[in-house]
Amino acid sequence: MPHRYALNDTDDGYSGPYRTFAEHQRQIDLLALHGVNEVFVQVGAEYPYYRTFQRFGYTPAELRAWIPGPAHQSWWLLQNLSGFGGPVSERVMRERAAIGRKVAEQLRGLGMTPVLPGYYGTVPPGFAARNPGAATVPQGDWAGFERPDWLDPSSPVFAKVAAAYYAEQRAVFGDSTMYRMSPLHEGGTAGPVDVRAASGAVQAALHAAHPGALWAVLGWQDSPRQELLAGTDTSKLLILDGLSDRYNRLDREARWGGAPYALGTIYNFGGHTTVGANTSVWLDRFGAWRAKEGSALRGTAYLPEATGTNPAAFDLFTDLAWEPGPIDHRAWFAAFAARRYGRPDKEAAAAWEELRKGPYSTSSGLWSESQDSLFTARPSLTAATAAYWSPKSMRYPADSVRRALDHLLRVDPRLRGSSAYRFDLVDTARQALANHSRVLLPRIRAAYAARDLAAFRELTAAWQEAERRLDALAGSDPNLLLGTWLSAARSWGADRAGSRTGTSTTPARS
C-alpha cells in the first residue's frame, strides 16, 4: 500500500492544541515506527491565512478576531466555524507556526510526507466588498456556529488568493507533495457555484504552486460529491475514507468512480476515550477490497478524531498495509499481549482475548465506536448516552471488560512495571466501571417507577460510590488528569508584556 496516512483533521483540536514540539515529536516517532508515511500537519496552519489576508484588505486585529483559538481551529480549517475561542494573539500564531515548521522538517527527515492544509476558498467576512471581482457564498451555520464564507474558486480573485496563501505557507512550512482539502464539508452550501468547475480551479491553483501535488480529501457523509470528482484529475487525488468500517454494502469504486482511496477508520468521535473498535471489520474488508477486481484501494487512513487512546486499535490498524495475506484476529491479539508486556503471559493473553471478543469485535452497520459512560451524561433517569454523537446502547457484552480486568490483575508481577501495563490496567478498569453505569441506571429507573424507596436509595448510593471510584481511578494516571490539560493551555498564555507565562507539562500519552 503506497499510502499509509494518519491523523484526522480534528486531532489537533481534541488531542493536542497546546502540545509542545517534544510531544509532537513523540507522536511522529510512534507513527514512523508503525510504518505511517503521510501525516497531517495542522499546528500553525492559521498563520499563512493571517499573513495572506492582510494583502486583501484586512487588518491584523480583524483577522485575529476571525481566527479561532487553537482548540477550535480544526473546524475553522474545515470551514465549519470561525472566531470561537478568540481573538488569537499574533504571538501564539507565530509560535504555533514555528512548531509546525519543526514538525514538517522532522517528518521529512524520517522520509515521511508532511500533509499540509491546502487552500480551497475560505475567506473572512465581507471579502467580496473589499475585493472587486470576487464572488462569495455564505455558508450559513454549523451546529450553531457561523461558518466562514466560501470564495468561488472559479472567480478570478481565487487564483490570486491561493497563490498568496501557498507563498506564505511555503515561507513557513516549506513545500510538500500532498495537501488536505474538503470543500463543502458537513453540509456546506454550493449556492450558484459550479462545483465541477470549482474543484478544477482548486486543483489548478494547487498545481500552480506545487506541480503534481496530491489532493487528499476526506470521505465523509456526502463528500466528496460526484461533481467535485468530475472536475478533478483523480489520478492526483486520494480519498481518505472515514466510513470504511461504519456502514455495510459499501462499494467504493462505484461510489467514487474508480478514484483512488484509502480504507480508513474513525473509531472515536469528539475525543471519546471508550475502549474498542470494529477491528474484525477492518480485517474482513481490507483483504476483500484489496483483492477485488478493479480495486481502487491504495492505502490506509488512520483517522480517529483524537489520538492517545486505544493502543491496540492503533497497532492493529497500522499492521494492515504490511501483511501480505489475511490476519488471524485471535492470534494477533494473543501476540499483541506478549509484545506489549515483554513476554508471553497466560493471564495477559486471557485478558486480551476477552477484550478481543468484546469491545474489539463490534460490528459495522451504524457505528464505528463503542458506547460511552452514563456517569458523564447529564443526570437523567432516561439517559442513553453522554455525547450527542455516541451509541445509545451497549455494543458488546458488558461483562467482557470486567473479566479482562480480572485477568490483568493476575498478570505476572514481573511484567507489571511498564507504563503500557499500568495504562492498560487503569483504562480497562475505567471502562469496566463505565459499563457498570449502563447496568445500574435501568435498575434505578425501575426502582423509581415502582416507588421502591429502599431499593432506590440503595442503588443511587451504589451509583455515587461507583462515581467516586471512577474519579479515584482516573486520578491515578497522569494521562487522565484534567489539571494536566489546563496547565498545558495556561502555558500558552501571556502576561501584559506579551511574554509566555509558562511551559507545557502535558505528558506523552500511551
Short mmCIF file of C-alpha atoms in Angstrom, two decimals:
data_model
loop_
_atom_site.label_atom_id
_atom_site.label_comp_id
_atom_site.label_asym_id
_atom_site.label_seq_id
_atom_site.Cartn_x
_atom_site.Cartn_y
_atom_site.Cartn_z
CA MET A 1 0.00 0.00 0.00
CA PRO A 2 1.73 3.21 -1.13
CA HIS A 3 -0.38 5.47 1.10
CA ARG A 4 -0.28 4.94 4.87
CA TYR A 5 -1.91 8.14 6.08
CA ALA A 6 -2.51 9.29 9.65
CA LEU A 7 -4.38 11.93 11.62
CA ASN A 8 -7.87 13.29 11.39
CA ASP A 9 -8.45 16.99 10.76
CA THR A 10 -9.78 17.18 14.33
CA ASP A 11 -6.83 15.57 16.13
CA ASP A 12 -5.04 18.82 16.86
CA GLY A 13 -8.23 20.25 18.36
CA TYR A 14 -9.23 17.29 20.52
CA SER A 15 -5.85 15.80 21.42
CA GLY A 16 -3.23 18.49 21.37
CA PRO A 17 -3.88 22.18 20.65
CA TYR A 18 -1.22 23.00 23.25
CA ARG A 19 1.32 20.27 22.55
CA THR A 20 4.99 21.08 22.77
CA PHE A 21 7.30 20.13 19.92
CA ALA A 22 8.65 17.27 22.07
CA GLU A 23 5.12 15.86 22.28
CA HIS A 24 4.63 16.21 18.53
CA GLN A 25 8.00 14.52 18.03
CA ARG A 26 6.97 11.55 20.15
CA GLN A 27 3.78 11.17 18.10
CA ILE A 28 5.82 11.31 14.90
CA ASP A 29 8.15 8.61 16.24
CA LEU A 30 5.20 6.35 17.07
CA LEU A 31 3.72 6.85 13.61
CA ALA A 32 7.07 6.18 11.96
CA LEU A 33 7.59 3.01 13.99
CA HIS A 34 4.21 1.77 12.75
CA GLY A 35 5.01 2.41 9.10
CA VAL A 36 2.93 5.55 8.53
CA ASN A 37 4.35 7.64 5.67
CA GLU A 38 1.88 10.54 5.33
CA VAL A 39 0.97 12.72 8.33
CA PHE A 40 -1.41 15.66 8.51
CA VAL A 41 0.25 18.77 9.96
CA GLN A 42 -2.26 21.27 11.30
CA VAL A 43 -0.40 23.10 14.05
CA GLY A 44 0.35 26.62 12.88
CA ALA A 45 -1.92 26.41 9.82
CA GLU A 46 -3.64 29.66 10.80
CA TYR A 47 -0.51 31.75 10.25
CA PRO A 48 -0.50 31.61 6.42
CA TYR A 49 -4.15 32.74 6.47
CA TYR A 50 -3.28 35.58 8.82
CA ARG A 51 -0.45 36.75 6.58
CA THR A 52 -2.34 36.24 3.31
CA PHE A 53 -5.48 38.22 4.06
CA GLN A 54 -3.55 41.26 5.16
CA ARG A 55 -2.82 41.55 1.43
CA PHE A 56 -6.55 41.61 0.68
CA GLY A 57 -7.82 44.49 2.78
CA TYR A 58 -7.92 43.14 6.36
CA THR A 59 -6.22 44.48 9.44
CA PRO A 60 -4.35 42.20 11.83
CA ALA A 61 -6.98 42.87 14.51
CA GLU A 62 -9.83 41.85 12.19
CA LEU A 63 -8.09 38.61 11.29
CA ARG A 64 -7.19 37.76 14.88
CA ALA A 65 -10.89 38.11 15.77
CA TRP A 66 -11.86 35.85 12.84
CA ILE A 67 -9.35 33.06 13.54
CA PRO A 68 -10.48 30.76 16.39
CA GLY A 69 -8.41 29.74 19.38
CA PRO A 70 -6.11 26.72 18.91
CA ALA A 71 -8.61 24.18 20.28
CA HIS A 72 -11.18 25.10 17.63
CA GLN A 73 -9.03 25.72 14.57
CA SER A 74 -9.63 22.20 13.26
CA TRP A 75 -13.23 23.11 12.45
CA TRP A 76 -12.30 26.51 11.05
CA LEU A 77 -10.00 24.77 8.55
CA LEU A 78 -12.95 22.51 7.68
CA GLN A 79 -15.00 25.69 7.05
CA ASN A 80 -17.40 24.85 9.89
CA LEU A 81 -16.90 27.82 12.23
CA SER A 82 -14.90 30.99 12.81
CA GLY A 83 -13.92 33.29 15.64
CA PHE A 84 -14.80 30.98 18.54
CA GLY A 85 -12.29 30.98 21.38
CA GLY A 86 -10.53 34.06 20.04
CA PRO A 87 -9.18 36.52 19.39
CA VAL A 88 -5.94 34.61 18.99
CA SER A 89 -2.75 36.56 19.59
CA GLU A 90 -0.09 37.07 16.93
CA ARG A 91 2.48 35.64 19.33
CA VAL A 92 0.53 32.37 19.66
CA MET A 93 0.17 32.12 15.88
CA ARG A 94 3.89 32.69 15.33
CA GLU A 95 4.88 30.15 17.97
CA ARG A 96 2.45 27.54 16.65
CA ALA A 97 3.80 28.13 13.14
CA ALA A 98 7.34 27.62 14.43
CA ILE A 99 6.30 24.27 15.93
CA GLY A 100 4.53 23.33 12.69
CA ARG A 101 7.68 24.05 10.70
CA LYS A 102 9.72 21.81 13.01
CA VAL A 103 7.07 19.08 12.74
CA ALA A 104 7.21 19.24 8.92
CA GLU A 105 11.01 19.15 8.97
CA GLN A 106 11.02 16.20 11.37
CA LEU A 107 8.68 14.27 9.08
CA ARG A 108 10.82 14.97 6.03
CA GLY A 109 13.90 13.90 7.94
CA LEU A 110 12.30 10.49 8.54
CA GLY A 111 11.28 10.11 4.90
CA MET A 112 7.62 10.87 5.65
CA THR A 113 5.36 13.31 3.83
CA PRO A 114 4.02 16.29 5.81
CA VAL A 115 0.44 16.69 4.58
CA LEU A 116 -0.35 20.41 4.72
CA PRO A 117 -3.73 22.18 4.53
CA GLY A 118 -4.45 23.40 1.02
CA TYR A 119 -6.48 26.47 0.03
CA TYR A 120 -9.99 25.95 -1.31
CA GLY A 121 -11.76 29.27 -0.69
CA THR A 122 -12.27 30.11 2.98
CA VAL A 123 -12.40 33.91 3.39
CA PRO A 124 -13.12 36.42 6.18
CA PRO A 125 -16.45 38.31 6.35
CA GLY A 126 -17.09 40.95 3.70
CA PHE A 127 -14.40 39.71 1.34
CA ALA A 128 -16.31 40.46 -1.88
CA ALA A 129 -16.97 44.06 -0.81
CA ARG A 130 -13.25 44.67 -0.34
CA ASN A 131 -12.07 42.79 -3.43
CA PRO A 132 -13.79 43.68 -6.73
CA GLY A 133 -14.48 40.68 -8.93
CA ALA A 134 -14.72 38.25 -6.02
CA ALA A 135 -17.85 36.13 -5.65
CA THR A 136 -18.54 34.61 -2.24
CA VAL A 137 -21.23 32.26 -0.95
CA PRO A 138 -22.45 32.48 2.68
CA GLN A 139 -22.19 29.04 4.26
CA GLY A 140 -24.80 29.52 6.97
CA ASP A 141 -24.26 27.89 10.31
CA TRP A 142 -22.86 24.60 11.58
CA ALA A 143 -24.10 23.27 14.93
CA GLY A 144 -24.93 26.83 15.97
CA PHE A 145 -21.63 28.35 14.81
CA GLU A 146 -21.28 30.83 11.96
CA ARG A 147 -19.37 29.31 9.07
CA PRO A 148 -16.83 31.33 7.06
CA ASP A 149 -17.86 32.47 3.59
CA TRP A 150 -16.66 30.49 0.56
CA LEU A 151 -14.87 32.28 -2.26
CA ASP A 152 -15.99 30.83 -5.59
CA PRO A 153 -12.82 29.07 -6.85
CA SER A 154 -13.82 29.76 -10.44
CA SER A 155 -13.84 33.53 -9.83
CA PRO A 156 -10.72 35.45 -10.98
CA VAL A 157 -9.75 36.55 -7.47
CA PHE A 158 -9.45 32.98 -6.19
CA ALA A 159 -6.24 32.23 -8.07
CA LYS A 160 -4.63 35.36 -6.60
CA VAL A 161 -5.61 34.44 -3.05
CA ALA A 162 -4.48 30.83 -3.49
CA ALA A 163 -1.11 31.93 -4.91
CA ALA A 164 -0.59 34.31 -1.98
CA TYR A 165 -1.63 31.61 0.52
CA TYR A 166 0.73 28.98 -0.89
CA ALA A 167 3.59 31.50 -0.97
CA GLU A 168 3.04 32.38 2.69
CA GLN A 169 2.70 28.69 3.59
CA ARG A 170 5.91 27.82 1.73
CA ALA A 171 7.80 30.54 3.61
CA VAL A 172 6.91 28.92 6.94
CA PHE A 173 6.46 25.19 6.28
CA GLY A 174 8.32 24.57 3.05
CA ASP A 175 6.90 22.51 0.19
CA SER A 176 5.08 19.21 0.20
CA THR A 177 3.65 16.77 -2.30
CA MET A 178 0.29 16.25 -0.53
CA TYR A 179 -2.38 18.74 0.64
CA ARG A 180 -5.64 18.29 2.59
CA MET A 181 -8.85 19.98 1.46
CA SER A 182 -12.53 19.09 2.00
CA PRO A 183 -14.80 21.65 0.27
CA LEU A 184 -18.46 21.65 1.34
CA HIS A 185 -17.74 19.56 4.42
CA GLU A 186 -20.78 18.56 6.51
CA GLY A 187 -23.44 20.50 4.69
CA GLY A 188 -21.58 23.32 3.04
CA THR A 189 -23.66 25.37 0.58
CA ALA A 190 -22.60 25.50 -3.07
CA GLY A 191 -25.17 28.18 -3.96
CA PRO A 192 -24.66 29.30 -7.57
CA VAL A 193 -21.14 27.87 -7.72
CA ASP A 194 -20.48 25.22 -10.36
CA VAL A 195 -18.86 22.59 -8.14
CA ARG A 196 -17.23 20.81 -11.06
CA ALA A 197 -15.56 24.00 -12.27
CA ALA A 198 -14.71 24.97 -8.70
CA SER A 199 -12.91 21.71 -7.93
CA GLY A 200 -10.93 22.02 -11.14
CA ALA A 201 -9.90 25.54 -10.15
CA VAL A 202 -8.89 24.39 -6.65
CA GLN A 203 -6.68 21.67 -8.12
CA ALA A 204 -5.28 24.03 -10.74
CA ALA A 205 -4.28 26.53 -8.03
CA LEU A 206 -2.66 23.74 -6.03
CA HIS A 207 -0.69 22.53 -9.06
CA ALA A 208 0.32 26.06 -9.98
CA ALA A 209 2.04 26.31 -6.62
CA HIS A 210 3.04 22.64 -6.28
CA PRO A 211 3.06 20.86 -9.66
CA GLY A 212 1.66 17.35 -9.48
CA ALA A 213 0.81 17.51 -5.75
CA LEU A 214 -1.74 15.04 -4.43
CA TRP A 215 -5.06 16.36 -3.14
CA ALA A 216 -6.27 14.38 -0.10
CA VAL A 217 -9.99 14.72 0.60
CA LEU A 218 -11.97 13.19 3.46
CA GLY A 219 -14.60 10.64 2.51
CA TRP A 220 -17.37 11.54 4.94
CA GLN A 221 -21.16 11.79 4.65
CA ASP A 222 -21.82 13.01 1.07
CA SER A 223 -18.24 14.11 0.46
CA PRO A 224 -16.59 14.08 -1.93
CA ARG A 225 -19.52 14.90 -4.18
CA GLN A 226 -19.71 13.44 -7.66
CA GLU A 227 -19.43 16.94 -9.16
CA LEU A 228 -16.20 17.56 -7.27
CA LEU A 229 -14.65 14.36 -8.57
CA ALA A 230 -15.83 15.10 -12.10
CA GLY A 231 -13.86 18.34 -12.14
CA THR A 232 -10.54 16.92 -10.95
CA ASP A 233 -7.74 14.77 -12.25
CA THR A 234 -8.42 11.89 -9.88
CA SER A 235 -5.01 10.36 -10.58
CA LYS A 236 -3.76 13.24 -8.40
CA LEU A 237 -6.36 12.73 -5.67
CA LEU A 238 -6.70 10.38 -2.70
CA ILE A 239 -9.97 9.89 -0.79
CA LEU A 240 -9.45 9.19 2.90
CA ASP A 241 -12.49 7.04 3.62
CA GLY A 242 -13.77 7.78 7.12
CA LEU A 243 -16.69 5.36 6.77
CA SER A 244 -14.96 2.14 5.67
CA ASP A 245 -15.87 0.26 8.84
CA ARG A 246 -19.08 2.04 9.80
CA TYR A 247 -21.70 1.01 7.24
CA ASN A 248 -22.49 -2.11 5.24
CA ARG A 249 -22.85 -2.73 1.49
CA LEU A 250 -20.17 -0.19 0.58
CA ASP A 251 -18.84 -0.16 -2.99
CA ARG A 252 -16.14 2.48 -3.08
CA GLU A 253 -15.30 2.01 -6.77
CA ALA A 254 -18.94 2.56 -7.76
CA ARG A 255 -19.42 5.43 -5.30
CA TRP A 256 -16.31 7.33 -6.35
CA GLY A 257 -15.95 6.29 -9.97
CA GLY A 258 -12.67 4.46 -9.52
CA ALA A 259 -10.88 7.35 -7.77
CA PRO A 260 -8.03 6.12 -5.54
CA TYR A 261 -8.99 5.78 -1.89
CA ALA A 262 -7.60 4.63 1.43
CA LEU A 263 -9.53 2.36 3.80
CA GLY A 264 -9.96 4.39 6.97
CA THR A 265 -11.32 4.21 10.47
CA ILE A 266 -12.77 6.76 12.88
CA TYR A 267 -13.16 4.60 15.98
CA ASN A 268 -13.78 7.52 18.30
CA PHE A 269 -15.58 10.81 17.97
CA GLY A 270 -15.14 14.03 19.88
CA GLY A 271 -12.11 12.72 21.73
CA HIS A 272 -14.15 9.94 23.36
CA THR A 273 -12.00 7.57 25.41
CA THR A 274 -14.14 4.43 25.16
CA VAL A 275 -12.25 1.18 24.57
CA GLY A 276 -12.89 -0.81 21.40
CA ALA A 277 -13.17 -0.67 17.61
CA ASN A 278 -14.63 -2.64 14.69
CA THR A 279 -11.32 -4.44 14.24
CA SER A 280 -12.79 -7.62 12.78
CA VAL A 281 -14.46 -5.47 10.11
CA TRP A 282 -11.06 -4.00 9.21
CA LEU A 283 -9.60 -7.45 8.66
CA ASP A 284 -12.53 -8.67 6.57
CA ARG A 285 -12.83 -5.60 4.38
CA PHE A 286 -9.20 -4.74 3.82
CA GLY A 287 -8.41 -8.14 2.34
CA ALA A 288 -11.60 -8.30 0.29
CA TRP A 289 -11.33 -4.74 -1.02
CA ARG A 290 -7.65 -5.15 -1.88
CA ALA A 291 -8.33 -8.37 -3.82
CA LYS A 292 -11.40 -7.03 -5.62
CA GLU A 293 -11.11 -6.88 -9.42
CA GLY A 294 -10.55 -3.28 -10.47
CA SER A 295 -9.88 -2.25 -6.87
CA ALA A 296 -9.06 1.43 -6.34
CA LEU A 297 -7.78 0.77 -2.81
CA ARG A 298 -4.38 2.43 -2.50
CA GLY A 299 -3.76 2.66 1.21
CA THR A 300 -4.90 3.02 4.78
CA ALA A 301 -6.03 6.11 6.68
CA TYR A 302 -5.76 6.16 10.47
CA LEU A 303 -8.43 8.75 11.35
CA PRO A 304 -9.62 8.64 14.97
CA GLU A 305 -10.92 12.08 15.90
CA ALA A 306 -8.46 12.06 18.80
CA THR A 307 -5.27 10.06 19.28
CA GLY A 308 -3.73 8.89 22.53
CA THR A 309 -6.25 6.17 23.33
CA ASN A 310 -6.87 2.59 22.17
CA PRO A 311 -3.25 1.45 21.59
CA ALA A 312 -4.40 -2.00 20.42
CA ALA A 313 -6.55 -0.45 17.70
CA PHE A 314 -3.66 1.74 16.54
CA ASP A 315 -1.31 -1.22 16.44
CA LEU A 316 -3.67 -3.49 14.50
CA PHE A 317 -4.86 -0.90 12.00
CA THR A 318 -1.34 0.15 11.07
CA ASP A 319 -0.42 -3.52 10.58
CA LEU A 320 -2.91 -3.91 7.73
CA ALA A 321 -0.75 -2.43 4.99
CA TRP A 322 2.22 -4.64 5.88
CA GLU A 323 0.58 -8.07 5.88
CA PRO A 324 0.64 -9.91 2.53
CA GLY A 325 -2.29 -12.12 3.49
CA PRO A 326 -5.19 -12.41 5.95
CA ILE A 327 -4.56 -11.59 9.62
CA ASP A 328 -5.83 -14.10 12.17
CA HIS A 329 -7.82 -11.95 14.60
CA ARG A 330 -7.38 -14.18 17.66
CA ALA A 331 -3.70 -14.91 17.03
CA TRP A 332 -2.95 -11.22 16.51
CA PHE A 333 -4.38 -10.22 19.90
CA ALA A 334 -2.51 -13.03 21.66
CA ALA A 335 0.74 -11.88 20.08
CA PHE A 336 -0.08 -8.26 20.96
CA ALA A 337 -0.38 -9.12 24.65
CA ALA A 338 3.06 -10.77 24.67
CA ARG A 339 4.63 -7.93 22.69
CA ARG A 340 3.07 -5.23 24.84
CA TYR A 341 4.19 -6.58 28.21
CA GLY A 342 7.55 -8.01 27.19
CA ARG A 343 6.90 -11.73 27.03
CA PRO A 344 4.01 -14.26 26.90
CA ASP A 345 1.80 -14.49 29.96
CA LYS A 346 -1.34 -16.63 30.10
CA GLU A 347 -3.30 -14.08 32.13
CA ALA A 348 -2.36 -11.23 29.79
CA ALA A 349 -3.37 -13.38 26.82
CA ALA A 350 -6.68 -14.22 28.51
CA ALA A 351 -7.31 -10.54 29.23
CA TRP A 352 -6.80 -9.50 25.64
CA GLU A 353 -8.86 -12.43 24.40
CA GLU A 354 -11.79 -11.10 26.45
CA LEU A 355 -11.22 -7.62 25.05
CA ARG A 356 -10.95 -9.04 21.54
CA LYS A 357 -14.26 -10.90 21.83
CA GLY A 358 -15.94 -7.88 23.41
CA PRO A 359 -15.12 -4.25 22.57
CA TYR A 360 -12.73 -5.12 19.71
CA SER A 361 -15.26 -7.28 17.84
CA THR A 362 -18.08 -4.79 17.38
CA SER A 363 -19.85 -4.92 14.04
CA SER A 364 -20.49 -2.41 11.27
CA GLY A 365 -23.92 -1.22 10.27
CA LEU A 366 -24.32 2.05 12.18
CA TRP A 367 -21.34 2.79 14.42
CA SER A 368 -17.55 2.59 14.28
CA GLU A 369 -17.10 3.34 18.00
CA SER A 370 -18.41 1.85 21.23
CA GLN A 371 -20.81 3.35 23.74
CA ASP A 372 -19.76 5.98 26.27
CA SER A 373 -20.25 6.20 30.03
CA LEU A 374 -23.56 7.31 31.55
CA PHE A 375 -21.65 8.57 34.58
CA THR A 376 -20.68 11.53 32.40
CA ALA A 377 -24.17 12.11 30.97
CA ARG A 378 -26.41 14.95 32.11
CA PRO A 379 -28.29 13.48 35.11
CA SER A 380 -31.48 11.80 33.91
CA LEU A 381 -33.27 8.54 34.59
CA THR A 382 -33.66 8.09 30.84
CA ALA A 383 -30.10 8.97 29.77
CA ALA A 384 -28.87 6.73 26.96
CA THR A 385 -25.62 8.47 26.05
CA ALA A 386 -23.32 11.18 27.38
CA ALA A 387 -22.35 12.61 23.99
CA TYR A 388 -24.67 13.68 21.20
CA TRP A 389 -22.77 11.50 18.71
CA SER A 390 -22.42 8.18 20.50
CA PRO A 391 -24.22 4.80 20.57
CA LYS A 392 -27.21 4.71 22.87
CA SER A 393 -26.74 1.12 24.00
CA MET A 394 -24.01 -1.44 24.69
CA ARG A 395 -22.32 -2.72 21.56
CA TYR A 396 -20.83 -5.80 23.27
CA PRO A 397 -21.45 -7.82 26.46
CA ALA A 398 -20.58 -5.56 29.40
CA ASP A 399 -19.01 -8.33 31.47
CA SER A 400 -16.28 -9.00 28.86
CA VAL A 401 -14.30 -5.97 30.05
CA ARG A 402 -14.76 -6.92 33.70
CA ARG A 403 -13.38 -10.39 33.01
CA ALA A 404 -10.43 -8.83 31.17
CA LEU A 405 -9.73 -6.69 34.24
CA ASP A 406 -9.71 -9.77 36.48
CA HIS A 407 -7.12 -11.38 34.22
CA LEU A 408 -4.96 -8.25 34.07
CA LEU A 409 -4.87 -8.17 37.87
CA ARG A 410 -3.36 -11.67 37.81
CA VAL A 411 -0.56 -10.91 35.32
CA ASP A 412 2.92 -11.93 36.47
CA PRO A 413 4.14 -9.19 38.87
CA ARG A 414 7.42 -9.05 36.95
CA LEU A 415 5.51 -7.69 33.91
CA ARG A 416 3.59 -5.01 35.77
CA GLY A 417 6.26 -2.33 35.85
CA SER A 418 5.84 -0.98 32.33
CA SER A 419 3.86 2.14 31.51
CA ALA A 420 1.95 0.02 28.96
CA TYR A 421 0.69 -2.39 31.61
CA ARG A 422 -0.24 0.40 34.02
CA PHE A 423 -2.09 2.30 31.32
CA ASP A 424 -3.99 -0.82 30.22
CA LEU A 425 -4.91 -1.66 33.81
CA VAL A 426 -6.34 1.80 34.51
CA ASP A 427 -8.03 2.03 31.11
CA THR A 428 -9.66 -1.41 31.42
CA ALA A 429 -10.83 -0.72 34.98
CA ARG A 430 -12.18 2.66 33.88
CA GLN A 431 -14.11 1.01 31.04
CA ALA A 432 -15.46 -1.71 33.35
CA LEU A 433 -16.82 0.98 35.68
CA ALA A 434 -18.20 2.97 32.75
CA ASN A 435 -20.06 -0.11 31.51
CA HIS A 436 -21.49 -0.63 35.02
CA SER A 437 -23.32 2.69 34.64
CA ARG A 438 -25.46 1.05 31.96
CA VAL A 439 -26.31 -1.80 34.30
CA LEU A 440 -27.15 0.44 37.25
CA LEU A 441 -29.27 3.13 35.60
CA PRO A 442 -32.11 0.83 34.37
CA ARG A 443 -32.34 -0.61 37.89
CA ILE A 444 -32.53 2.87 39.40
CA ARG A 445 -35.21 3.82 36.89
CA ALA A 446 -37.20 0.66 37.70
CA ALA A 447 -37.00 1.32 41.44
CA TYR A 448 -38.17 4.89 40.88
CA ALA A 449 -41.11 3.75 38.73
CA ALA A 450 -42.08 1.14 41.33
CA ARG A 451 -41.82 3.74 44.14
CA ASP A 452 -39.48 1.34 45.93
CA LEU A 453 -37.71 3.88 48.14
CA ALA A 454 -35.39 1.38 49.84
CA ALA A 455 -34.14 -0.03 46.52
CA PHE A 456 -33.88 3.45 45.03
CA ARG A 457 -31.68 4.66 47.89
CA GLU A 458 -29.51 1.55 47.76
CA LEU A 459 -28.99 1.78 44.01
CA THR A 460 -28.32 5.54 43.92
CA ALA A 461 -25.79 5.08 46.74
CA ALA A 462 -24.12 2.41 44.60
CA TRP A 463 -24.11 4.87 41.67
CA GLN A 464 -22.44 7.57 43.76
CA GLU A 465 -19.87 5.11 45.08
CA ALA A 466 -19.04 3.99 41.52
CA GLU A 467 -18.55 7.62 40.52
CA ARG A 468 -16.16 8.11 43.45
CA ARG A 469 -14.24 5.01 42.42
CA LEU A 470 -14.05 6.20 38.84
CA ASP A 471 -12.71 9.58 39.94
CA ALA A 472 -10.07 7.97 42.17
CA LEU A 473 -9.09 5.53 39.42
CA ALA A 474 -8.72 8.20 36.73
CA GLY A 475 -6.77 10.33 39.19
CA SER A 476 -4.12 7.62 39.47
CA ASP A 477 -2.85 8.14 35.90
CA PRO A 478 -1.37 11.48 34.74
CA ASN A 479 -2.75 10.90 31.25
CA LEU A 480 -6.27 11.28 32.64
CA LEU A 481 -5.84 14.32 34.90
CA LEU A 482 -7.77 17.47 33.96
CA GLY A 483 -5.10 19.66 35.56
CA THR A 484 -2.55 18.37 33.07
CA TRP A 485 -4.59 19.75 30.18
CA LEU A 486 -5.39 23.00 31.95
CA SER A 487 -1.73 23.66 32.71
CA ALA A 488 -0.81 23.00 29.08
CA ALA A 489 -3.36 25.60 27.95
CA ARG A 490 -2.23 28.11 30.58
CA SER A 491 1.37 27.70 29.46
CA TRP A 492 0.46 29.40 26.17
CA GLY A 493 -0.96 32.43 27.96
CA ALA A 494 0.92 35.71 28.19
CA ASP A 495 1.43 38.47 30.70
CA ARG A 496 0.64 42.11 29.88
CA ALA A 497 4.01 42.46 28.17
CA GLY A 498 3.19 39.54 25.87
CA SER A 499 5.69 37.09 27.36
CA ARG A 500 4.81 33.41 27.81
CA THR A 501 3.66 32.61 31.36
CA GLY A 502 4.86 29.03 31.49
CA THR A 503 5.74 25.84 29.68
CA SER A 504 3.53 22.90 28.83
CA THR A 505 3.55 19.97 31.22
CA THR A 506 1.37 17.63 29.16
CA PRO A 507 2.88 14.12 29.44
CA ALA A 508 3.40 11.84 26.49
CA ARG A 509 0.28 9.68 26.16
CA SER A 510 0.35 5.91 25.88
#
